[in-house]
Amino acid sequence: MVQITFVQPDGSRTTIDANEGASVMEAAVSNGIDGIFAECGGAMMCATCHCYVDDDWRDKTGERADGEEIMLECAAAELRETSRLSCQIRLTGALDGLVVHLPDEQA
Amino acid sequence: MAVAPVDETLTLAELTRDPYPIYKRMRAETPIVQVPAANRIFLTKAKHTKMVKDDPELYSSDDPVTPMRRAFLAHTLMRKDGEEHRRERMAMQPAFSPKVIKTDWADLYRKIAAEYLDRLPRGETVDLFTGLCGPVAARILAHILGLDEVSDADMQRWSQVLIDGAGNFGFADEPFARSDAANAEMDAVFDSLIPRHMAEPNNSAFSVMLNAKDPIPRSQIYANIKIAIGGGINEPRDALATIIYGLLTNPDQLEEVKRQEAWADAFEEGVRWVAPIQASSRRATRDLQIDGIDIPEGVTLMTIQASANRDEDLYEDGEAFNVFRKKAPHQAFGSGPHHCAGAHISRRTVGEIMLPMLFERFPGIKLDRPEDVVWSGFGFRGPLNLPVKLT
Ligand code: HEM
Ligand code: HEM
Ligand code: FES
């Protein structure tokens, strides 16, 4: 298990335990985190799972996936350097403690 | 190991009239059921419809015998899988993004909406379905696609002809003769618009696809635009009519929606309550099982989002229109790789623009005889008329 903390736009934080191998999106959805809609179920087709990776974790979460960029352009909220589609971040042991910030809108 | 139960007596006519009591019974008694009248296995539970749509390797959208191919004279992205699907889809997706809508289109949509609202007569009964929902959906789509020059009437006619052809499961000649004629008209119009979009690149879908660094073939650009014409008018039209009906028949909710400006919630509830596209087909690519029931290779599954959207596992009292219900994800826009390309657009145009403008313009709008509204449809569903009095 690895821990992930989700930070809402108002600053409130929720920490959950998630299985390695799951995506950050899947972990959020199965724990009922507000602000991750994930309407396409991880197919990289909806951009409603947009999140901002905390600066301290950017190296560990790695590069955007092939094709992720163009879908991120379609996200509702502002696009930043740290923007990722949470369905494209796979959880590994190295991501234990990961912090991601949620945008103010998804759809 | 078990073969799915068979519903021998159910007819398409019954499903077209009112599928909801039937789906409710199926969810309770036979959630996975063969329906010979449709030659398909119906999936009625949210967890099953989502699982199937999210897994294109086991459940393909590629239907080798679809009448759609004949109607569109092309194999379109809706019926493709994998990389080929992604490439064609991403070629136009940027034109449908919320940012482009905000920066490029929102003002224009407000202007269009105001114009169409201005035309509506006050104090007498008007059919909003034909007077507003259809034409405004057509006009907005024409701009998004880069077909500004095309009339509302042509947009709506092409859309209906394509839909009739794509739904021509009996392969009768006449609908294809009409779709062939419409394809010729559309191709000629598209050809004539290319110079403008090349000379003045813009954020319309046509221009974005033509001016891409590594464009998809011209034939697929045309096919994509046609899919958007076929799929981008009736659904927002039906969604708008459904939501207006829901609000007018629940005046308490309407008042509360106005007070809280909860138009986005009204939109989501309307498309959950009566999904404009009620079902989508997928083909099993090998012998499979769902919840212990055999799904033989090659069989066509009907994933019924209309039913999933009222599933008791997710919704309390899902048969009712209730804008303020506890939020739960719906599948009105599908799921997985074929998740609706126009979801963001529809939310903005119908939810953020049309609904508030209509109710602001006509605060006394009334549906005197809700029982006169005729609902119809199995593949696609919505009211066929919406006679209201505007004041
Ligand atoms: C409220 C309005 C709408 C609803 C409820 C809706 C619903 C859907 C659904 C359920 C699908 C998935 C079909 C499947 O799984 O096989 C779909 C696909 C699609 N929709 Fe929509 N739609 C709406 C509006 C629009 C608009 C305005 C456009 C065009 C701009 C559009 C373009 C598309 C396209 C291109 C696809 C095919 C995507 C693909 O196969 O990758 N839709 N829509
Ligand atoms: C075997 C019986 C039939 C089944 C199971 C069936 C099912 C469906 C479904 C699920 C759709 C939704 C869109 C999709 O997934 O592509 C659809 C589309 C459609 N169907 Fe049917 N249908 C049947 C027969 C008919 C008949 C007899 C007609 C009319 C004469 C018809 C008219 C349409 C139309 C107009 C569409 C829209 C096509 C599109 O744009 O996708 N269908 N059908
Ligand atoms: S879940 Fe749709 S893009 Fe990530």
Coordinates of C-alpha atoms and ligand atoms in Angstrom, one line a residue:
Chain A
M1 CA 0.0 0.0 0.0
V2 CA 1.1 3.6 -0.6
Q3 CA -0.3 6.8 0.8
I4 CA -1.7 9.6 -1.4
T5 CA -2.8 13.0 -0.2
F6 CA -5.4 15.0 -2.3
V7 CA -5.5 18.7 -1.7
Q8 CA -8.7 20.5 -2.6
P9 CA -8.7 24.0 -4.1
D10 CA -9.8 25.3 -0.6
G11 CA -6.7 23.7 0.9
S12 CA -8.4 20.8 2.7
R13 CA -6.5 17.6 2.5
T14 CA -7.6 13.9 2.4
T15 CA -5.0 11.1 2.7
I16 CA -5.9 7.6 1.5
D17 CA -4.1 4.2 1.2
A18 CA -4.0 2.8 -2.2
N19 CA -2.7 -0.3 -3.9
E20 CA 0.5 -0.2 -6.0
G21 CA -0.3 -0.8 -9.6
A22 CA -3.5 1.2 -9.5
S23 CA -3.6 4.7 -11.1
V24 CA -4.0 7.8 -9.0
M25 CA -7.4 8.2 -10.7
E26 CA -8.6 4.8 -9.7
A27 CA -7.4 5.3 -6.1
A28 CA -9.3 8.6 -6.0
V29 CA -12.5 7.2 -7.4
S30 CA -12.6 4.1 -5.2
N31 CA -12.1 6.4 -2.2
G32 CA -14.8 8.9 -3.3
I33 CA -12.4 11.8 -3.5
D34 CA -14.4 14.9 -4.7
G35 CA -13.0 16.6 -7.8
I36 CA -11.9 13.6 -9.8
F37 CA -14.7 12.7 -12.2
A38 CA -12.9 10.3 -14.5
E39 CA -15.8 10.0 -16.9
C40 CA -14.0 8.0 -19.5
G41 CA -12.7 5.5 -17.0
G42 CA -9.0 6.0 -17.7
A43 CA -9.1 5.9 -21.5
M44 CA -7.4 9.3 -21.7
M45 CA -10.5 10.7 -23.6
C46 CA -12.2 13.1 -21.1
A47 CA -9.7 15.2 -19.1
T48 CA -12.0 15.1 -16.1
C49 CA -9.3 13.5 -14.0
H50 CA -6.9 16.5 -14.3
C51 CA -4.7 17.1 -11.3
Y52 CA -1.5 19.1 -10.4
V53 CA 1.3 17.1 -9.0
D54 CA 3.0 18.7 -6.0
D55 CA 6.3 20.3 -6.9
D56 CA 8.2 17.9 -4.6
W57 CA 6.8 14.9 -6.5
R58 CA 7.3 15.9 -10.1
D59 CA 10.5 13.9 -10.7
K60 CA 9.0 10.8 -9.2
T61 CA 5.8 10.9 -11.2
G62 CA 7.8 11.2 -14.4
E63 CA 6.9 12.4 -17.9
R64 CA 3.4 12.8 -19.4
A65 CA 2.2 9.7 -21.3
D66 CA 2.2 9.6 -25.1
G67 CA -1.0 11.5 -26.1
E68 CA -1.6 12.9 -22.7
E69 CA -0.6 16.4 -23.7
I70 CA -3.3 16.9 -26.3
M71 CA -6.0 15.7 -23.9
L72 CA -4.7 17.9 -21.1
E73 CA -5.3 20.9 -23.5
C74 CA -8.9 19.9 -23.3
A75 CA -9.1 20.2 -19.5
A76 CA -11.5 22.7 -18.0
A77 CA -9.1 24.3 -15.6
E78 CA -5.8 26.1 -16.2
L79 CA -3.0 24.0 -17.6
R80 CA 0.2 24.2 -15.6
E81 CA 3.7 22.6 -15.9
T82 CA 2.6 20.3 -13.1
S83 CA -0.7 19.3 -14.8
R84 CA -1.3 15.5 -15.3
L85 CA -4.2 13.3 -16.1
S86 CA -4.4 11.2 -12.9
C87 CA -5.4 8.1 -14.8
Q88 CA -2.0 8.2 -16.4
I89 CA 0.0 8.1 -13.1
R90 CA 0.6 4.5 -12.0
L91 CA 1.3 4.0 -8.3
T92 CA 4.6 2.4 -7.3
G93 CA 6.4 2.1 -4.0
A94 CA 8.4 5.2 -5.0
L95 CA 5.2 7.2 -4.9
D96 CA 4.4 6.5 -1.2
G97 CA 3.4 9.8 0.3
L98 CA 2.5 11.4 -3.1
V99 CA 0.7 14.8 -2.9
V100 CA -1.6 16.0 -5.7
H101 CA -3.6 19.2 -5.9
L102 CA -7.1 19.3 -7.5
P103 CA -8.2 21.9 -10.0
D104 CA -11.2 24.2 -9.4
E105 CA -13.2 22.6 -12.2
Q106 CA -13.2 19.4 -14.2
A107 CA -16.1 19.7 -16.7
Chain B
M1 CA -21.6 -21.4 -16.5
A2 CA -25.1 -20.3 -17.5
V3 CA -26.8 -19.1 -20.6
A4 CA -28.4 -15.7 -20.3
P5 CA -32.2 -15.9 -19.9
V6 CA -34.2 -15.0 -22.9
D7 CA -37.0 -12.4 -23.1
E8 CA -39.0 -13.9 -25.9
T9 CA -41.9 -11.5 -25.9
L10 CA -40.4 -8.1 -25.6
T11 CA -40.7 -6.0 -28.8
L12 CA -38.8 -3.0 -30.1
A13 CA -42.1 -1.1 -30.2
E14 CA -42.6 -1.5 -26.4
L15 CA -39.0 -0.4 -25.8
T16 CA -39.5 2.6 -28.1
R17 CA -42.7 3.7 -26.2
D18 CA -41.3 3.5 -22.7
P19 CA -38.3 1.3 -21.9
Y20 CA -37.9 2.4 -18.3
P21 CA -40.4 0.0 -16.5
I22 CA -38.9 -2.8 -18.6
Y23 CA -35.3 -1.9 -17.6
K24 CA -36.4 -1.6 -14.0
R25 CA -37.8 -5.1 -14.1
M26 CA -34.7 -6.4 -15.9
R27 CA -32.3 -4.9 -13.3
A28 CA -34.3 -6.7 -10.6
E29 CA -34.9 -10.0 -12.3
T30 CA -32.7 -10.6 -15.3
P31 CA -29.9 -8.0 -15.4
I32 CA -28.2 -9.8 -18.3
V33 CA -30.8 -10.9 -20.8
Q34 CA -31.1 -12.0 -24.4
V35 CA -33.6 -10.0 -26.4
P36 CA -34.3 -11.8 -29.7
A37 CA -36.3 -8.8 -31.1
A38 CA -33.1 -6.8 -31.0
N39 CA -30.8 -9.8 -31.7
R40 CA -28.6 -8.7 -28.8
I41 CA -27.8 -9.4 -25.1
F42 CA -28.9 -6.5 -23.0
L43 CA -26.8 -5.3 -20.0
T44 CA -28.8 -3.2 -17.6
K45 CA -26.6 -2.7 -14.5
A46 CA -24.3 0.2 -14.3
K47 CA -21.3 -1.9 -13.2
H48 CA -21.7 -4.1 -16.3
T49 CA -22.2 -1.4 -18.8
K50 CA -19.2 0.6 -17.6
M51 CA -17.0 -2.5 -17.5
V52 CA -17.8 -3.4 -21.0
K53 CA -17.3 0.1 -22.4
D54 CA -14.1 0.6 -20.5
D55 CA -12.5 -2.6 -22.1
P56 CA -12.2 -2.2 -25.9
E57 CA -10.0 -5.3 -26.2
L58 CA -12.7 -7.7 -25.0
Y59 CA -15.6 -5.6 -26.2
S60 CA -15.0 -4.0 -29.5
S61 CA -16.9 -1.1 -31.1
D62 CA -15.9 -2.4 -34.5
D63 CA -19.0 -3.8 -36.1
P64 CA -18.2 -5.3 -39.5
V65 CA -21.8 -5.2 -40.6
T66 CA -22.9 -1.8 -39.3
P67 CA -25.2 0.1 -41.7
M68 CA -23.3 3.1 -40.5
R69 CA -20.5 2.4 -42.8
R70 CA -22.8 2.3 -45.8
A71 CA -24.6 5.5 -44.6
F72 CA -21.5 7.5 -44.1
L73 CA -19.7 5.9 -47.1
A74 CA -16.8 5.6 -44.7
H75 CA -15.7 3.6 -41.7
T76 CA -16.0 6.2 -39.0
L77 CA -14.2 6.6 -35.7
M78 CA -17.2 5.5 -33.7
R79 CA -16.7 2.0 -35.0
K80 CA -12.9 1.8 -34.7
D81 CA -10.7 0.8 -31.8
G82 CA -7.1 1.3 -30.6
E83 CA -4.5 3.7 -32.2
E84 CA -6.5 4.3 -35.4
H85 CA -9.4 5.5 -33.3
R86 CA -7.3 7.7 -31.1
R87 CA -5.6 9.4 -34.0
E88 CA -8.8 10.4 -35.7
R89 CA -10.5 11.4 -32.4
M90 CA -7.6 13.6 -31.3
A91 CA -7.5 15.3 -34.7
M92 CA -10.7 17.1 -33.8
Q93 CA -10.8 17.0 -30.0
P94 CA -9.0 20.4 -29.6
A95 CA -11.9 22.1 -31.3
F96 CA -14.2 20.8 -28.6
S97 CA -12.2 21.8 -25.5
P98 CA -13.8 24.0 -22.8
K99 CA -11.0 26.6 -23.3
V100 CA -11.8 27.1 -26.9
I101 CA -15.4 27.3 -26.1
K102 CA -14.7 30.0 -23.5
T103 CA -12.2 32.0 -25.5
D104 CA -13.7 31.7 -29.0
W105 CA -17.3 30.8 -28.8
A106 CA -19.1 31.7 -25.6
D107 CA -20.0 35.2 -26.8
L108 CA -21.2 34.0 -30.2
Y109 CA -23.3 31.3 -28.5
R110 CA -24.9 33.9 -26.3
K111 CA -25.7 36.0 -29.3
I112 CA -27.2 33.0 -31.2
A113 CA -29.2 32.0 -28.2
A114 CA -30.5 35.6 -27.8
E115 CA -31.5 35.7 -31.4
Y116 CA -33.4 32.5 -31.4
L117 CA -35.1 33.5 -28.1
D118 CA -36.1 36.9 -29.7
R119 CA -38.0 35.1 -32.4
L120 CA -40.3 33.2 -30.1
P121 CA -43.8 34.7 -29.7
R122 CA -45.1 35.6 -26.3
G123 CA -48.5 34.8 -24.9
E124 CA -49.3 31.9 -27.3
T125 CA -48.5 28.2 -27.3
V126 CA -45.2 27.4 -29.1
D127 CA -43.5 24.1 -29.7
L128 CA -40.0 24.7 -28.2
F129 CA -38.8 21.5 -29.6
T130 CA -39.1 22.6 -33.2
G131 CA -38.9 26.3 -32.5
L132 CA -35.8 26.4 -30.3
C133 CA -34.1 23.2 -29.3
G134 CA -33.5 21.9 -32.8
P135 CA -32.4 25.0 -34.7
V136 CA -30.2 26.4 -31.9
A137 CA -28.4 23.1 -31.6
A138 CA -27.9 23.1 -35.3
R139 CA -26.6 26.7 -35.5
I140 CA -24.1 26.2 -32.6
L141 CA -22.8 23.0 -34.1
A142 CA -22.4 24.6 -37.5
H143 CA -20.0 27.1 -36.0
I144 CA -18.1 24.6 -33.9
L145 CA -17.5 22.5 -37.0
G146 CA -16.6 25.4 -39.2
L147 CA -19.7 25.2 -41.4
D148 CA -21.0 28.7 -40.7
E149 CA -22.3 29.0 -44.2
V150 CA -24.7 26.0 -43.9
S151 CA -28.4 26.7 -42.9
D152 CA -30.0 25.3 -39.8
A153 CA -32.4 23.4 -42.1
D154 CA -29.6 21.7 -44.0
M155 CA -27.7 20.8 -40.9
Q156 CA -30.8 19.2 -39.4
R157 CA -31.8 17.5 -42.6
W158 CA -28.2 16.0 -43.1
S159 CA -28.2 14.9 -39.5
Q160 CA -31.5 13.1 -39.7
V161 CA -30.6 11.5 -43.1
L162 CA -27.3 10.2 -41.7
I163 CA -29.0 8.9 -38.6
D164 CA -31.7 7.2 -40.6
G165 CA -29.1 5.6 -42.8
A166 CA -26.9 4.5 -39.8
G167 CA -30.0 3.0 -38.2
N168 CA -31.1 1.2 -41.4
F169 CA -30.4 -2.2 -39.9
G170 CA -32.6 -3.8 -42.6
F171 CA -30.4 -2.4 -45.4
A172 CA -33.4 -1.1 -47.3
D173 CA -32.4 0.9 -50.5
E174 CA -34.3 4.1 -49.9
P175 CA -32.5 5.4 -46.8
F176 CA -29.2 4.8 -48.4
A177 CA -30.3 6.6 -51.6
R178 CA -31.0 9.6 -49.4
S179 CA -27.8 9.3 -47.4
D180 CA -25.8 9.0 -50.7
A181 CA -27.5 12.3 -51.9
A182 CA -26.7 14.0 -48.6
N183 CA -23.1 12.8 -48.7
A184 CA -22.7 14.3 -52.2
E185 CA -24.1 17.6 -50.9
M186 CA -21.9 17.6 -47.8
D187 CA -18.8 16.7 -49.8
A188 CA -19.4 19.6 -52.2
V189 CA -19.9 22.1 -49.4
F190 CA -16.8 20.8 -47.5
D191 CA -14.8 21.1 -50.7
S192 CA -15.9 24.7 -51.1
L193 CA -15.0 25.6 -47.6
I194 CA -11.4 24.3 -47.6
P195 CA -9.8 27.4 -49.1
R196 CA -11.3 29.6 -46.4
H197 CA -10.1 27.4 -43.6
M198 CA -6.7 27.0 -45.1
A199 CA -6.3 30.8 -45.7
E200 CA -7.7 31.7 -42.2
P201 CA -6.9 29.0 -39.7
N202 CA -9.3 29.1 -36.8
N203 CA -10.5 26.9 -33.9
S204 CA -13.3 25.2 -35.7
A205 CA -13.1 21.4 -36.0
F206 CA -12.7 21.5 -39.8
S207 CA -9.9 24.1 -39.7
V208 CA -8.1 22.3 -36.8
M209 CA -8.1 19.0 -38.8
L210 CA -7.0 20.6 -42.1
N211 CA -4.2 22.6 -40.6
A212 CA -2.8 20.0 -38.3
K213 CA 1.0 19.3 -38.6
D214 CA 0.3 15.7 -39.5
P215 CA -3.2 15.7 -40.8
I216 CA -5.4 12.6 -41.1
P217 CA -6.5 11.8 -44.6
R218 CA -9.1 14.1 -46.2
S219 CA -11.6 11.3 -46.4
Q220 CA -11.4 10.8 -42.6
I221 CA -11.7 14.5 -42.0
Y222 CA -14.9 14.5 -43.9
A223 CA -16.1 11.4 -42.1
N224 CA -15.4 13.0 -38.7
I225 CA -17.4 16.1 -39.6
K226 CA -20.2 13.9 -40.7
I227 CA -20.2 11.9 -37.4
A228 CA -20.3 15.2 -35.5
I229 CA -23.3 16.3 -37.7
G230 CA -25.0 13.0 -37.1
G231 CA -24.2 13.0 -33.4
G232 CA -24.1 16.6 -32.4
I233 CA -27.6 18.0 -33.1
N234 CA -30.2 15.5 -31.8
E235 CA -28.5 14.9 -28.5
P236 CA -28.2 18.5 -27.3
R237 CA -31.7 19.1 -28.7
D238 CA -33.2 16.2 -26.8
A239 CA -31.2 17.0 -23.7
L240 CA -32.4 20.6 -23.7
A241 CA -36.0 19.6 -24.2
T242 CA -35.8 16.9 -21.5
I243 CA -34.3 19.3 -18.9
I244 CA -36.9 22.0 -19.7
Y245 CA -39.7 19.4 -19.2
G246 CA -38.1 18.2 -16.0
L247 CA -37.9 21.7 -14.6
L248 CA -41.4 22.8 -15.7
T249 CA -43.0 19.7 -14.2
N250 CA -41.1 20.3 -10.9
P251 CA -41.7 23.9 -10.2
D252 CA -40.2 23.7 -6.7
Q253 CA -36.9 22.5 -8.2
L254 CA -37.0 25.2 -10.9
E255 CA -37.3 27.9 -8.2
E256 CA -34.4 26.4 -6.3
V257 CA -32.3 26.0 -9.4
K258 CA -32.9 29.7 -10.2
R259 CA -32.1 30.7 -6.7
Q260 CA -28.8 28.8 -6.6
E261 CA -28.0 29.2 -10.3
A262 CA -27.7 25.4 -10.3
W263 CA -28.0 25.1 -14.1
A264 CA -25.1 22.7 -14.3
D265 CA -26.8 20.4 -11.8
A266 CA -30.0 20.6 -13.8
F267 CA -28.1 19.6 -16.9
E268 CA -26.5 16.6 -15.3
E269 CA -29.8 15.4 -13.8
G270 CA -31.6 15.8 -17.1
V271 CA -29.2 13.7 -19.1
R272 CA -29.0 11.1 -16.2
W273 CA -32.8 10.9 -16.1
V274 CA -33.4 10.4 -19.8
A275 CA -30.1 9.7 -21.6
P276 CA -30.3 11.1 -25.1
I277 CA -28.3 8.2 -26.4
Q278 CA -29.9 5.3 -24.5
A279 CA -27.7 2.4 -25.5
S280 CA -24.4 1.6 -27.3
S281 CA -23.4 -1.7 -28.9
R282 CA -20.2 -3.6 -28.4
R283 CA -19.1 -6.9 -29.8
A284 CA -17.5 -9.7 -27.7
T285 CA -14.1 -10.5 -29.2
R286 CA -13.9 -13.9 -27.5
D287 CA -15.9 -16.3 -25.3
L288 CA -16.4 -14.4 -22.0
Q289 CA -18.4 -14.4 -18.9
I290 CA -20.1 -11.6 -17.0
D291 CA -21.2 -12.3 -13.5
G292 CA -21.3 -16.1 -14.3
I293 CA -23.3 -15.7 -17.5
D294 CA -21.8 -16.9 -20.8
I295 CA -21.1 -14.2 -23.4
P296 CA -20.2 -16.1 -26.6
E297 CA -17.6 -14.7 -29.0
G298 CA -19.1 -12.5 -31.7
V299 CA -22.3 -11.7 -29.8
T300 CA -23.5 -8.1 -29.8
L301 CA -24.0 -6.6 -26.3
M302 CA -26.3 -3.7 -25.8
T303 CA -24.9 -1.6 -23.0
I304 CA -27.9 0.3 -21.8
Q305 CA -26.8 3.6 -20.2
A306 CA -30.4 4.6 -19.9
S307 CA -30.8 1.8 -17.4
A308 CA -27.4 2.2 -15.7
N309 CA -28.4 5.8 -15.0
R310 CA -31.3 4.7 -12.9
D311 CA -29.6 1.7 -11.3
E312 CA -30.7 1.2 -7.6
D313 CA -27.0 0.4 -6.7
L314 CA -26.2 4.1 -7.4
Y315 CA -29.4 6.1 -7.1
E316 CA -32.2 6.3 -4.6
D317 CA -35.5 6.8 -6.4
G318 CA -33.7 7.0 -9.8
E319 CA -36.9 7.0 -11.8
A320 CA -37.6 10.6 -10.5
F321 CA -36.2 13.9 -11.9
N322 CA -34.4 15.4 -8.9
V323 CA -31.8 18.1 -9.5
F324 CA -30.7 18.0 -5.9
R325 CA -30.2 14.3 -5.5
K326 CA -27.0 12.9 -4.0
K327 CA -24.3 13.1 -6.7
A328 CA -23.3 9.8 -8.4
P329 CA -21.5 9.4 -11.7
H330 CA -23.9 8.8 -14.7
Q331 CA -23.0 7.3 -18.1
A332 CA -25.1 9.6 -20.3
F333 CA -21.9 10.4 -22.2
G334 CA -20.7 6.8 -22.3
S335 CA -17.4 5.7 -20.8
G336 CA -14.0 4.4 -22.1
P337 CA -12.3 5.3 -25.4
H338 CA -15.6 6.3 -27.0
H339 CA -16.6 8.7 -24.3
C340 CA -18.5 11.5 -26.0
A341 CA -16.3 14.0 -27.8
G342 CA -18.9 16.7 -27.3
A343 CA -19.5 16.4 -23.5
H344 CA -17.8 19.6 -22.6
I345 CA -19.5 21.5 -25.4
S346 CA -22.9 20.3 -24.5
R347 CA -22.4 21.2 -20.8
R348 CA -21.4 24.7 -21.8
T349 CA -23.9 25.4 -24.5
V350 CA -27.0 23.7 -23.0
G351 CA -26.2 24.0 -19.3
E352 CA -24.4 27.3 -19.0
I353 CA -25.9 29.3 -21.8
M354 CA -29.3 28.0 -23.1
L355 CA -31.1 27.1 -19.9
P356 CA -30.4 30.2 -17.8
M357 CA -31.1 32.5 -20.8
L358 CA -34.4 30.8 -21.5
F359 CA -35.7 31.0 -18.0
E360 CA -34.5 34.5 -17.5
R361 CA -36.1 35.7 -20.7
F362 CA -39.4 34.0 -20.0
P363 CA -39.9 33.9 -16.2
G364 CA -43.5 32.9 -16.7
I365 CA -42.9 30.0 -19.1
K366 CA -45.6 27.3 -18.5
L367 CA -46.2 23.8 -19.7
D368 CA -50.0 23.6 -19.2
R369 CA -50.5 20.1 -20.4
P370 CA -47.5 17.9 -19.7
E371 CA -49.6 14.9 -20.7
D372 CA -49.5 16.2 -24.3
V373 CA -45.8 15.8 -24.5
V374 CA -44.9 12.6 -26.5
W375 CA -41.8 10.7 -25.5
S376 CA -40.3 8.2 -27.9
G377 CA -37.1 6.3 -28.6
F378 CA -35.1 3.2 -27.8
G379 CA -31.6 4.0 -29.3
F380 CA -32.2 7.7 -28.9
R381 CA -34.8 9.2 -26.6
G382 CA -36.4 12.5 -25.8
P383 CA -39.7 14.4 -26.2
L384 CA -41.0 14.8 -29.7
N385 CA -42.8 18.1 -28.9
L386 CA -42.8 20.7 -26.1
P387 CA -45.8 22.9 -26.2
V388 CA -45.3 25.8 -23.8
K389 CA -46.7 29.2 -23.2
L390 CA -44.1 32.0 -23.0
T391 CA -44.5 35.1 -20.8
Ligands
HEM1 C1 -26.2 16.1 -24.4 C2 -25.6 15.9 -25.5 C3 -24.8 14.6 -25.9 C4 -24.9 13.4 -25.3 C5 -25.8 12.9 -24.2 C6 -24.0 12.6 -26.1 C7 -23.8 11.2 -25.8 C8 -22.8 10.4 -26.4 C9 -22.5 9.0 -26.1 C10 -23.3 8.2 -25.1 C11 -21.5 8.6 -26.9 C12 -20.8 7.3 -26.9 C13 -21.3 6.3 -27.9 C14 -20.6 4.9 -27.7 O1 -20.2 4.6 -26.6 O2 -20.5 4.2 -28.7 C15 -21.1 9.8 -27.7 C16 -20.1 9.8 -28.7 C17 -19.8 10.8 -29.4 N1 -20.3 12.1 -29.4 FE1 -21.8 12.7 -28.1 N2 -23.4 13.3 -27.0 C18 -23.8 14.6 -26.9 C19 -23.4 15.7 -27.7 C20 -22.4 15.7 -28.6 C21 -22.0 16.8 -29.4 C22 -22.6 18.3 -29.3 C23 -21.1 16.4 -30.3 C24 -20.3 17.1 -31.3 C25 -19.7 18.2 -31.2 C26 -20.9 15.0 -30.0 C27 -19.9 14.2 -30.7 C28 -19.7 12.9 -30.4 C29 -18.7 12.1 -31.1 C30 -17.8 12.6 -32.2 C31 -18.8 10.8 -30.5 C32 -17.9 9.6 -30.9 C33 -16.7 9.5 -30.1 C34 -15.9 8.3 -30.4 O3 -16.4 7.3 -30.9 O4 -14.7 8.3 -30.0 N3 -21.7 14.6 -29.0 N4 -21.9 10.9 -27.4
HEM2 C1 -32.3 -5.1 -34.4 C2 -32.9 -4.1 -34.0 C3 -32.2 -2.8 -33.5 C4 -31.4 -2.6 -32.5 C5 -30.8 -3.5 -31.6 C6 -31.0 -1.1 -32.6 C7 -30.2 -0.5 -31.7 C8 -29.7 0.7 -31.8 C9 -28.8 1.4 -30.9 C10 -28.3 0.9 -29.6 C11 -28.5 2.6 -31.4 C12 -27.6 3.6 -30.7 C13 -26.4 4.1 -31.4 C14 -25.2 3.1 -31.6 O1 -24.9 2.4 -30.7 O2 -24.6 3.2 -32.7 C15 -29.2 2.7 -32.7 C16 -29.1 3.7 -33.5 C17 -30.2 4.0 -34.4 N1 -31.2 3.2 -34.7 FE1 -31.5 1.3 -34.1 N2 -31.7 -0.6 -33.6 C18 -32.5 -1.5 -34.2 C19 -33.3 -1.4 -35.3 C20 -33.6 -0.1 -35.8 C21 -34.6 0.1 -36.7 C22 -35.5 -0.9 -37.4 C23 -34.6 1.5 -37.0 C24 -35.4 2.4 -37.8 C25 -36.0 2.1 -38.9 C26 -33.5 2.1 -36.2 C27 -33.2 3.4 -36.1 C28 -32.0 3.8 -35.6 C29 -31.5 5.1 -35.8 C30 -32.1 6.2 -36.6 C31 -30.3 5.2 -35.1 C32 -29.3 6.3 -35.1 C33 -28.0 5.9 -35.7 C34 -26.7 6.6 -35.2 O3 -26.5 7.8 -35.6 O4 -26.0 6.0 -34.5 N3 -33.0 1.0 -35.5 N4 -29.9 1.5 -32.9
FES3 S1 -10.2 9.4 -16.7 FE1 -10.7 10.4 -18.6 S2 -8.8 11.2 -19.1 FE2 -8.3 10.3 -17.3

